[in-house]
XYZ file of C-alpha atoms in Angstrom:
707
model
C 96.500 136.158 136.912
C 98.363 132.900 137.289
C 96.289 132.042 140.381
C 93.040 132.817 138.504
C 94.118 130.625 135.590
C 95.004 127.770 137.929
C 91.650 128.129 139.736
C 89.768 128.127 136.425
C 91.639 125.049 135.275
C 90.817 123.180 138.476
C 87.171 124.250 138.184
C 86.976 123.047 134.605
C 88.517 119.726 135.528
C 86.048 119.295 138.391
C 83.114 120.052 136.057
C 84.448 117.594 133.503
C 84.816 114.903 136.164
C 81.429 115.570 137.792
C 79.414 112.381 137.663
C 82.539 110.824 136.129
C 81.589 112.307 132.762
C 78.007 111.019 132.583
C 76.458 114.430 131.889
C 79.104 115.185 129.306
C 78.459 111.814 127.631
C 74.681 112.406 127.485
C 75.156 115.854 125.950
C 77.614 114.615 123.311
C 75.409 111.624 122.476
C 72.427 113.847 121.731
C 74.532 116.184 119.572
C 76.106 113.358 117.569
C 72.803 111.505 117.103
C 71.276 114.687 115.718
C 74.263 115.156 113.392
C 73.712 111.665 111.966
C 70.277 112.782 110.749
C 71.774 115.591 108.669
C 72.250 114.984 104.911
C 76.012 114.468 104.815
C 77.956 115.832 107.814
C 81.705 115.951 107.205
C 83.785 113.746 107.433
C 81.283 110.858 107.336
C 80.606 110.612 103.541
C 84.116 109.366 102.609
C 84.049 106.836 105.468
C 80.552 105.703 104.511
C 81.470 105.223 100.847
C 84.610 103.322 101.845
C 82.458 101.023 103.995
C 80.024 100.353 101.157
C 82.978 99.676 98.829
C 84.329 97.174 101.351
C 80.970 95.383 101.354
C 81.111 94.958 97.589
C 84.765 93.906 97.656
C 84.112 91.233 100.299
C 80.643 90.100 99.183
C 80.111 90.742 95.472
C 76.849 89.901 93.730
C 76.623 86.269 92.648
C 75.294 86.582 89.093
C 72.813 84.319 87.345
C 74.673 81.694 85.253
C 72.669 82.878 82.236
C 73.134 86.689 82.166
C 70.516 88.872 80.467
C 73.091 91.331 79.098
C 75.880 90.466 76.661
C 78.715 92.784 75.652
C 79.724 92.758 71.999
C 83.173 94.184 72.519
C 85.304 96.050 70.066
C 88.470 94.673 71.590
C 92.114 94.618 70.576
C 91.550 91.475 68.501
C 88.732 93.203 66.623
C 90.948 96.186 65.800
C 93.632 93.801 64.558
C 91.263 91.756 62.365
C 88.867 94.468 61.153
C 90.939 97.654 61.184
C 91.752 100.700 63.235
C 89.108 102.676 65.066
C 86.787 104.376 64.156
C 85.361 101.850 61.756
C 83.354 102.885 58.704
C 79.653 103.121 59.499
C 78.775 100.388 57.012
C 80.845 97.988 59.163
C 78.889 99.080 62.246
C 75.685 98.491 60.240
C 76.891 95.035 59.305
C 77.765 94.380 62.965
C 74.229 95.360 64.031
C 72.778 93.091 61.328
C 74.965 90.180 62.451
C 73.863 90.735 66.067
C 70.206 91.021 65.011
C 70.493 87.763 63.080
C 70.793 85.982 66.439
C 67.491 87.501 67.661
C 68.553 89.580 70.701
C 65.857 91.362 72.707
C 67.550 94.732 72.186
C 70.777 96.166 70.833
C 72.494 98.989 72.746
C 75.105 101.042 70.935
C 77.261 102.495 73.707
C 78.877 104.925 71.242
C 78.296 108.555 70.352
C 78.231 109.013 66.564
C 78.121 112.806 66.445
C 80.066 113.448 63.200
C 79.532 112.212 59.653
C 81.531 109.171 58.633
C 84.823 110.395 57.173
C 85.295 107.139 55.290
C 81.898 107.355 53.566
C 82.077 107.085 49.699
C 80.828 110.621 49.047
C 83.533 112.089 51.286
C 86.224 110.039 49.594
C 84.777 111.180 46.223
C 85.166 114.824 47.237
C 88.805 114.173 48.088
C 89.485 112.370 44.771
C 87.515 114.661 42.424
C 90.578 116.615 41.251
C 92.853 113.637 40.931
C 90.458 111.135 39.325
C 87.013 112.573 38.367
C 85.842 109.230 37.003
C 86.545 107.335 40.169
C 84.992 110.187 42.158
C 81.753 109.969 40.149
C 81.544 106.226 40.706
C 82.089 106.685 44.451
C 79.526 109.478 44.596
C 76.872 107.146 43.201
C 77.423 104.738 46.119
C 75.133 104.876 49.113
C 76.520 106.908 52.086
C 77.650 104.873 55.081
C 75.500 106.886 57.511
C 72.389 105.973 55.517
C 73.345 102.297 55.632
C 73.791 102.487 59.421
C 70.566 104.500 59.850
C 68.638 101.833 57.940
C 70.049 99.106 60.203
C 69.124 101.139 63.266
C 65.540 101.626 62.018
C 65.147 97.977 61.141
C 66.139 96.534 64.509
C 65.484 97.387 68.218
C 68.524 99.615 68.619
C 69.042 102.009 71.546
C 71.436 104.926 71.171
C 73.083 106.844 73.950
C 72.940 110.550 74.707
C 75.529 112.437 76.750
C 74.023 115.185 78.959
C 75.733 118.577 79.159
C 75.478 121.739 81.285
C 74.146 120.427 84.630
C 71.574 122.582 86.432
C 71.051 122.887 90.171
C 68.147 120.482 90.918
C 66.825 122.895 93.565
C 65.998 125.392 90.809
C 62.501 124.394 89.685
C 61.194 126.020 86.556
C 58.053 124.043 85.643
C 55.669 121.561 87.191
C 57.357 118.780 85.227
C 60.624 119.232 87.050
C 59.310 119.160 90.597
C 61.270 116.008 91.512
C 64.774 116.807 92.837
C 66.511 114.810 90.101
C 69.693 115.599 88.227
C 68.930 118.131 85.521
C 70.859 119.078 82.418
C 70.384 121.933 80.004
C 71.006 119.802 76.936
C 72.642 116.648 75.588
C 75.036 115.524 72.877
C 73.343 113.104 70.461
C 74.316 111.073 67.442
C 73.680 112.416 63.947
C 69.983 113.183 63.363
C 69.788 110.593 60.566
C 70.932 107.968 63.087
C 69.225 109.345 66.189
C 65.744 109.555 64.654
C 65.598 105.889 63.712
C 66.552 104.502 67.143
C 63.989 102.574 69.187
C 65.112 104.335 72.349
C 67.574 106.808 73.824
C 69.325 106.451 77.152
C 71.754 108.569 79.115
C 75.381 107.439 79.105
C 76.498 109.329 82.229
C 77.907 107.356 85.163
C 78.499 110.191 87.703
C 81.685 108.878 89.421
C 82.106 109.868 93.070
C 85.733 110.638 93.872
C 86.701 108.759 90.710
C 84.685 105.620 91.570
C 81.416 104.468 89.984
C 79.052 103.338 92.730
C 75.656 104.499 91.548
C 74.094 105.676 88.302
C 71.339 108.279 87.794
C 68.597 106.055 86.381
C 66.307 109.007 85.645
C 67.421 112.557 84.888
C 65.990 115.590 83.193
C 67.334 116.881 79.908
C 65.605 120.198 79.741
C 62.097 119.351 80.954
C 62.110 115.814 79.583
C 62.857 112.837 81.892
C 65.269 110.374 80.324
C 66.165 106.879 81.520
C 69.710 105.688 81.797
C 71.001 103.531 78.955
C 70.573 100.269 80.891
C 66.941 100.917 81.873
C 66.038 102.191 78.407
C 67.393 98.934 77.003
C 65.194 97.024 79.452
C 62.159 99.058 78.360
C 62.772 98.242 74.690
C 63.511 94.589 75.472
C 60.260 94.295 77.453
C 58.299 96.025 74.633
C 57.113 98.599 77.151
C 55.766 101.779 75.567
C 56.384 103.805 78.745
C 57.708 103.448 82.256
C 56.336 104.414 85.648
C 57.838 106.556 88.382
C 57.051 106.171 92.076
C 57.841 109.210 94.158
C 57.063 110.897 97.443
C 58.816 114.243 97.381
C 61.667 112.424 95.624
C 62.142 109.453 93.359
C 61.501 106.082 95.031
C 61.569 103.600 92.135
C 61.124 103.149 88.402
C 58.630 100.610 87.042
C 59.465 98.919 83.725
C 56.904 96.286 82.849
C 56.732 93.989 85.853
C 60.131 94.995 87.216
C 60.777 97.637 89.877
C 64.172 99.297 90.112
C 64.699 101.091 93.466
C 66.295 104.522 93.502
C 67.324 107.305 95.835
C 65.411 110.540 96.070
C 67.769 112.268 93.620
C 67.260 109.586 90.955
C 70.467 107.648 91.499
C 70.534 103.904 92.058
C 73.261 101.828 93.701
C 74.756 99.127 91.474
C 75.362 95.719 93.044
C 78.544 94.720 91.232
C 79.620 91.176 90.461
C 83.046 89.942 89.503
C 84.207 90.405 85.942
C 82.769 87.569 83.797
C 84.454 86.757 80.497
C 81.567 84.514 79.435
C 79.325 87.517 78.758
C 81.694 88.965 76.117
C 81.522 88.342 72.379
C 84.207 89.743 70.108
C 82.853 91.964 67.328
C 85.415 90.403 64.997
C 83.803 86.959 65.471
C 80.433 88.340 64.409
C 81.862 90.173 61.416
C 83.951 87.232 60.252
C 82.251 85.648 57.226
C 83.851 82.327 58.022
C 81.805 82.040 61.216
C 78.811 81.217 59.012
C 80.610 78.102 57.841
C 81.571 77.071 61.398
C 78.455 75.451 62.838
C 79.878 75.366 66.383
C 80.683 79.095 66.353
C 77.251 79.920 64.968
C 75.475 77.808 67.580
C 77.509 79.383 70.370
C 76.662 82.905 69.188
C 73.001 81.890 68.928
C 72.959 80.670 72.527
C 74.842 83.742 73.735
C 72.744 86.434 72.009
C 69.243 85.069 71.556
C 66.746 86.901 73.730
C 69.516 88.910 75.430
C 70.297 92.612 75.533
C 73.438 93.092 73.440
C 75.584 96.112 74.308
C 78.083 97.224 71.686
C 81.014 98.926 73.381
C 84.729 99.538 73.124
C 87.070 97.560 75.396
C 90.335 97.938 73.463
C 93.237 99.197 75.563
C 94.089 101.939 73.069
C 90.580 103.480 73.356
C 90.092 104.543 76.986
C 86.632 103.711 78.314
C 87.541 102.253 81.710
C 85.984 103.165 85.040
C 86.854 102.141 88.588
C 83.944 100.450 90.336
C 83.106 100.077 94.015
C 84.872 96.703 93.991
C 88.066 98.330 92.730
C 87.785 96.663 89.298
C 88.475 98.505 86.056
C 85.399 97.898 83.851
C 84.325 99.321 80.521
C 81.218 101.488 80.331
C 79.358 98.765 78.431
C 80.109 96.182 81.136
C 78.910 98.559 83.871
C 75.590 98.971 82.026
C 75.458 95.201 81.530
C 75.954 94.573 85.246
C 73.191 97.036 86.050
C 70.836 95.283 83.614
C 71.588 91.893 85.187
C 71.112 93.232 88.723
C 67.814 94.870 87.743
C 66.481 91.662 86.147
C 67.599 89.615 89.171
C 66.014 92.096 91.577
C 69.430 92.534 93.169
C 69.840 96.301 93.163
C 71.243 97.813 96.345
C 69.098 100.297 98.268
C 69.611 102.851 100.991
C 66.084 103.694 102.161
C 65.359 106.969 104.004
C 64.885 105.088 107.286
C 68.545 103.961 107.396
C 69.753 107.269 108.861
C 67.274 107.234 111.791
C 68.207 103.585 112.315
C 71.924 104.448 112.455
C 71.199 107.315 114.867
C 69.107 105.038 117.119
C 71.816 102.350 117.040
C 74.357 104.947 118.107
C 72.168 106.124 120.998
C 71.737 102.536 122.218
C 75.482 101.913 122.127
C 76.139 105.317 123.727
C 73.841 104.403 126.637
C 75.857 101.249 127.266
C 79.131 103.180 127.117
C 77.839 105.914 129.474
C 76.778 103.243 131.979
C 79.903 101.095 131.667
C 82.776 103.590 131.657
C 82.289 105.178 135.120
C 81.394 101.888 136.814
C 83.940 99.448 135.434
C 87.643 99.256 134.851
C 89.026 100.523 131.525
C 89.576 96.990 130.268
C 85.954 95.999 130.912
C 84.550 99.239 129.487
C 86.743 98.837 126.425
C 85.299 95.355 125.979
C 81.811 96.939 125.999
C 82.933 99.371 123.284
C 84.406 96.562 121.170
C 81.238 94.490 121.580
C 79.064 97.417 120.443
C 81.313 98.054 117.442
C 81.263 94.383 116.438
C 77.464 94.204 116.724
C 77.124 97.310 114.538
C 79.619 95.994 111.988
C 77.955 92.584 111.713
C 74.517 94.205 111.547
C 75.678 96.348 108.624
C 77.174 93.335 106.844
C 74.049 91.263 107.528
C 71.601 93.826 106.131
C 73.808 94.158 103.060
C 74.230 90.422 102.527
C 70.670 89.278 103.149
C 68.586 92.405 102.475
C 70.747 94.290 99.929
C 70.288 97.354 102.128
C 73.208 99.725 102.669
C 73.355 100.483 106.383
C 76.412 102.419 107.499
C 77.909 101.174 110.795
C 80.929 103.459 110.399
C 79.232 106.627 111.659
C 77.911 105.029 114.888
C 81.254 103.286 115.441
C 83.170 106.555 115.026
C 80.740 108.310 117.367
C 80.991 105.584 120.007
C 84.782 105.622 119.830
C 84.896 109.399 120.317
C 82.333 109.192 123.115
C 84.295 106.423 124.819
C 87.504 108.433 124.608
C 85.897 111.544 126.107
C 84.093 109.549 128.784
C 87.269 107.736 129.696
C 89.126 111.060 129.800
C 86.512 112.507 132.133
C 86.714 109.434 134.352
C 90.475 109.616 134.390
C 90.298 113.315 135.255
C 88.161 112.443 138.271
C 90.572 109.744 139.300
C 93.446 112.156 138.789
C 91.856 114.637 141.183
C 91.632 111.876 143.790
C 95.225 110.942 143.181
C 96.298 114.541 143.618
C 94.657 114.647 147.014
C 96.400 111.422 147.999
C 99.683 112.651 146.598
C 99.591 115.621 148.952
C 99.411 113.273 151.907
C 102.183 111.059 150.590
C 104.538 113.855 149.522
C 106.844 113.394 152.472
C 107.119 109.648 151.933
C 107.822 110.099 148.235
C 110.485 112.689 148.943
C 112.159 110.364 151.419
C 111.977 107.474 148.956
C 113.504 109.683 146.269
C 116.370 110.585 148.564
C 116.995 106.932 149.350
C 116.893 106.068 145.663
C 119.376 108.818 144.881
C 121.645 107.720 147.671
C 121.539 104.099 146.496
C 122.354 105.171 142.963
C 125.268 107.223 144.244
C 126.437 104.264 146.337
C 126.208 102.007 143.275
C 128.355 104.418 141.255
C 130.864 104.687 144.084
C 131.036 100.924 144.526
C 131.473 100.336 140.812
C 134.105 103.033 140.631
C 136.118 101.391 143.429
C 136.526 98.173 141.461
C 139.661 97.977 139.331
C 139.556 97.479 135.594
C 141.718 95.179 133.530
C 142.803 98.032 131.289
C 144.032 100.215 134.151
C 145.955 97.502 136.054
C 147.360 95.367 133.217
C 148.207 98.165 130.820
C 151.859 97.109 130.671
C 151.682 93.630 132.190
C 151.643 90.886 129.532
C 152.092 87.878 131.830
C 148.543 87.952 133.205
C 145.198 87.500 131.428
C 142.206 88.386 133.557
C 138.380 88.560 133.486
C 136.292 90.148 136.276
C 132.583 90.852 136.650
C 130.332 91.593 139.579
C 126.499 91.736 139.508
C 124.666 92.947 142.604
C 121.345 91.360 143.592
C 120.121 94.837 144.603
C 121.232 98.360 143.755
C 124.473 97.746 145.639
C 126.020 94.505 146.812
C 128.339 93.021 149.375
C 130.705 91.177 147.012
C 134.171 92.547 146.337
C 137.170 91.805 144.223
C 140.525 93.477 143.628
C 143.753 92.802 141.762
C 147.004 94.715 141.609
C 150.750 94.213 141.329
C 152.994 93.840 144.384
C 156.691 94.532 144.860
C 158.937 91.642 143.946
C 157.265 90.920 140.598
C 154.169 89.491 142.226
C 150.459 89.836 141.391
C 147.690 89.739 144.021
C 144.062 88.735 143.386
C 141.369 88.746 146.052
C 137.649 88.069 146.088
C 135.275 88.413 148.995
C 131.655 88.258 150.069
C 130.195 90.248 152.970
C 127.342 88.763 154.967
C 124.013 90.313 154.096
C 123.011 92.437 151.106
C 122.268 95.989 150.171
C 123.814 99.194 151.457
C 125.218 97.903 154.811
C 127.027 95.059 153.046
C 128.357 97.463 150.400
C 129.769 99.789 153.062
C 131.431 96.924 154.930
C 132.767 95.613 151.616
C 134.387 98.971 150.876
C 136.132 98.978 154.263
C 137.342 95.378 153.860
C 138.683 96.045 150.371
C 140.479 99.201 151.447
C 142.076 97.486 154.459
C 143.208 94.491 152.391
C 144.806 96.620 149.709
C 146.443 98.932 152.202
C 147.892 96.018 154.182
C 149.166 94.302 151.040
C 150.930 97.379 149.712
C 152.490 98.416 153.056
C 154.644 95.337 153.553
C 155.773 92.069 152.109
C 153.158 89.904 153.845
C 151.980 86.635 152.320
C 148.316 85.702 151.925
C 148.004 84.176 155.417
C 149.625 87.173 157.159
C 147.492 89.539 155.081
C 144.356 87.680 156.126
C 145.341 87.916 159.817
C 145.956 91.667 159.546
C 142.604 92.323 157.895
C 140.804 90.077 160.380
C 142.286 92.018 163.283
C 141.433 95.431 161.811
C 137.849 94.541 160.842
C 137.102 92.852 164.168
C 138.224 95.896 166.112
C 135.091 97.964 165.358
C 132.234 95.790 164.099
C 129.080 96.693 166.067
C 126.771 94.925 163.577
C 128.724 91.687 163.935
C 129.139 91.319 160.193
C 131.691 88.939 158.684
C 133.493 88.568 155.369
C 134.548 85.506 153.416
C 137.672 86.179 151.389
C 140.111 84.362 149.148
C 143.566 85.910 148.523
C 145.909 84.614 145.801
C 149.466 85.859 145.159
C 151.177 84.768 141.917
C 154.933 84.943 141.418
C 155.078 86.244 137.846
C 158.568 84.845 137.283
C 158.047 81.278 138.467
C 154.262 80.797 138.450
C 154.283 79.868 142.140
C 150.832 80.488 143.638
C 150.381 81.218 147.338
C 146.779 81.362 148.505
C 144.689 81.615 151.636
C 140.915 81.133 151.858
C 138.901 82.605 154.735
C 135.610 80.731 154.386
C 135.095 81.718 150.733
C 134.145 79.425 147.846
C 137.396 77.503 147.085
C 139.158 78.641 143.912
C 139.239 76.132 141.039
C 142.425 75.643 139.052
C 141.771 74.561 135.468
C 144.904 73.067 133.967
C 145.672 73.489 130.324
C 145.969 69.696 130.236
C 142.254 69.428 131.115
C 142.536 68.564 134.826
C 140.751 70.654 137.441
C 141.975 71.141 140.998
C 139.941 72.464 143.911
C 142.213 74.718 145.979
C 140.753 73.914 149.399
C 143.937 73.703 151.485
C 145.090 76.309 153.995
C 142.945 79.239 155.096
C 140.544 79.394 158.015
C 137.137 80.764 159.082
C 135.583 83.945 157.645
C 137.025 87.246 158.801
C 135.533 88.798 161.971
C 134.436 85.392 163.315
C 137.476 84.591 165.502
C 139.870 87.354 166.538
C 143.562 86.452 166.373
C 142.999 83.270 164.354
C 146.278 82.023 162.782
C 145.442 81.665 159.080
C 147.496 79.281 156.964
C 148.478 79.550 153.353
C 149.001 76.883 150.710
C 151.083 76.754 147.526
C 150.696 75.307 144.079
C 152.758 75.696 140.924
C 150.976 77.182 137.881
C 151.714 76.174 134.353
C 151.412 78.679 131.517
C 147.802 79.080 130.327
C 146.328 77.549 133.495
C 143.181 79.400 134.579
C 142.216 80.206 138.167
C 138.446 80.523 138.659
C 137.126 82.416 141.693
C 133.320 82.421 141.884
C 131.256 83.716 144.789
C 128.474 81.599 146.254
C 126.012 83.573 144.109
C 127.060 81.267 141.250
C 127.072 77.921 143.039
C 123.814 78.783 144.849
C 122.040 80.065 141.741
C 118.531 78.593 141.664
C 116.294 77.557 138.765
C 112.492 77.677 138.661
C 112.220 74.239 140.304
C 114.328 75.371 143.273
C 117.434 73.315 142.361
C 120.888 74.828 142.984
C 123.502 75.133 140.246
C 126.167 73.733 142.549
C 129.906 73.335 142.401
C 129.653 70.059 140.458
C 127.983 71.698 137.459
C 130.611 74.458 137.482
C 133.471 71.931 137.508
C 131.802 69.911 134.745
C 131.628 73.060 132.655
C 135.323 73.781 133.266
C 136.384 70.193 132.510
C 134.887 70.248 129.005
C 137.655 69.517 126.435
C 136.594 72.444 124.265
C 137.463 74.839 127.096
C 141.064 73.795 127.662
C 143.401 76.742 127.356
C 140.523 79.075 126.525
C 141.056 82.784 127.052
C 139.695 83.879 130.498
C 137.343 86.411 128.881
C 135.760 83.783 126.669
C 135.516 81.287 129.509
C 134.067 83.893 131.867
C 131.331 84.833 129.417
C 130.475 81.159 128.925
C 130.147 80.638 132.682
C 127.867 83.667 133.036
C 125.748 82.539 130.075
C 125.402 79.054 131.593
C 124.238 80.532 134.913
C 121.683 82.766 133.177
C 120.341 79.822 131.177
C 120.064 77.766 134.374
C 118.164 80.556 136.164
C 115.853 80.851 133.076
C 115.177 84.537 133.544
C 114.704 84.392 137.312
C 116.101 87.047 139.620
C 119.430 86.122 141.267
C 119.101 85.417 144.983
C 122.591 86.702 145.853
C 125.363 88.890 144.513
C 127.356 87.181 141.786
C 131.073 87.846 141.358
C 133.354 86.005 138.942
C 137.116 86.415 138.623
C 139.313 84.420 136.214
C 143.118 84.736 136.152
C 145.561 83.065 133.765
C 149.378 83.152 134.081
C 150.896 83.208 130.589
C 154.395 82.306 131.740
C 157.585 84.224 132.481
C 157.562 86.158 129.199
C 159.048 89.606 128.866
């Protein structure tokens, strides 16, 4: 079974990689292009609406400086100056009269007045009849508030709103009248009959939010079998003195004709609103109109005259305490009256957004064109170049969508083609990579032996690195109980393993030995020779009481005895008398140690010594002496430091190292601090370049004959 599964997997991978995914790309392109022609395939609608919202947020409608719709707002100031809501109907009647006095083209009452006025005189009379019959009789003789408001509504071009209820599936067609697939409702909530009958027009107040956002409004819907315009278009009809309106359709609604103006719509009767930014200049406070003193203020009266004359005035509530706020496609929170006002302005300016039926075939064709480019580019070019083709296609689609929106007010969705191209690119690239992977597998079979050998070498080098590192002493292990020596040591190999070495340990007679060396060459051979040299030096030092020169002669003799590769070692050995500070040293061709006095002087210890080990057999090495003062620091640096190279090819050199040590701020500095500063200076000089040689640094400070 396992073999069958493996065979099936290989067969599937070969089919996927056949033609480097071209056939797979063609098949997926056809399927996705067909899906784009469907009504609303998931998950494209949310992405599409988000794209259209982004258009409106980035490029809102630029309104006419003289808007056709004005909002008479019942705002917080009006509630403070006139009284709490709801107001008595006689106040609303007075408000309508004050608006009408400025000769607007139409007055829209964006309020539902479904119940009798509770503050009407006859209702107050009924409440007072038992307590004060006389006052009740006087109140009962007063005219009811609803009659006063009804008279104002009959007298002026007032449009009232209706709120549809009980939606019906538009696919259920009951009569010839309802053959258009518009939104249909069983009934509607209206204002009181006495008010409703006197209105010049009735418009629907529904906004139909989509996922909580108002983007489009049903401009024509059925209530029962009767088509009804939305509140904004009904106001336009009354303002234009049009007795009726026309409907253009072809199996669905195309547009609504009101006078000389055409308002485009979708097949289901909705129309996209082209929103502008919130404009405070279109708002008039109801309190200003109701204030009697405004008659005496000529400036206020003239301003109201200019604002309202010939306009469509919408009476609506904007007070914070009375919620009538809706989120628009731009993300703004607007009142219902302002949304209707923006729709009226857009309709008069001919700036309504449209999404014609041909946009979906256009989006599908644009996807197929981009898919053809992707199918051609992915198998033939490198991933970076093919990705550039994908990005170019996506940018062209995005700018095309923005351009048609900005200059044609047409909503073209580039998101669906972009999503399809991205998925197609990913699958095509996967198929191409599968094909390449099959080729790599064939090559990997041929190179298996080489890889296995390389892995063994890598493992051996890593083991050698661990062994070499483990052979080096640590300050904590050697100086656990010794307080007279401060020491810093660090070695960095140019490769996995290196040929540098260092060691330090105590000797009989209250002495302390420090050595540093550098084997010719690099890598594993140098590391092996280093290990032998270190072991011989330590063994010779611990066996007897030899000084640095004798120790160097012994090691030279032992290493020269069997050295078929003719390798050599430079080495510096220093022995410190911990009681007196006397330093005996011998240098076999190594970088001379530098003595940094606490007083600030530096001394190059270049006396004594001889050639590198394994160069001349039996050479008589000489040693030299110098007296250390407490807090003096001995600096032993391999040639990896002095020969460090920057990007221009210049060497760090011994002069720069001595200049660093001679700085006054470094006198008497702890060896650890000084060592880190030296390493940091070398790294800064190399400026991130790879070191050309192993780098070993050893700093020793005698603290004095303390106990």
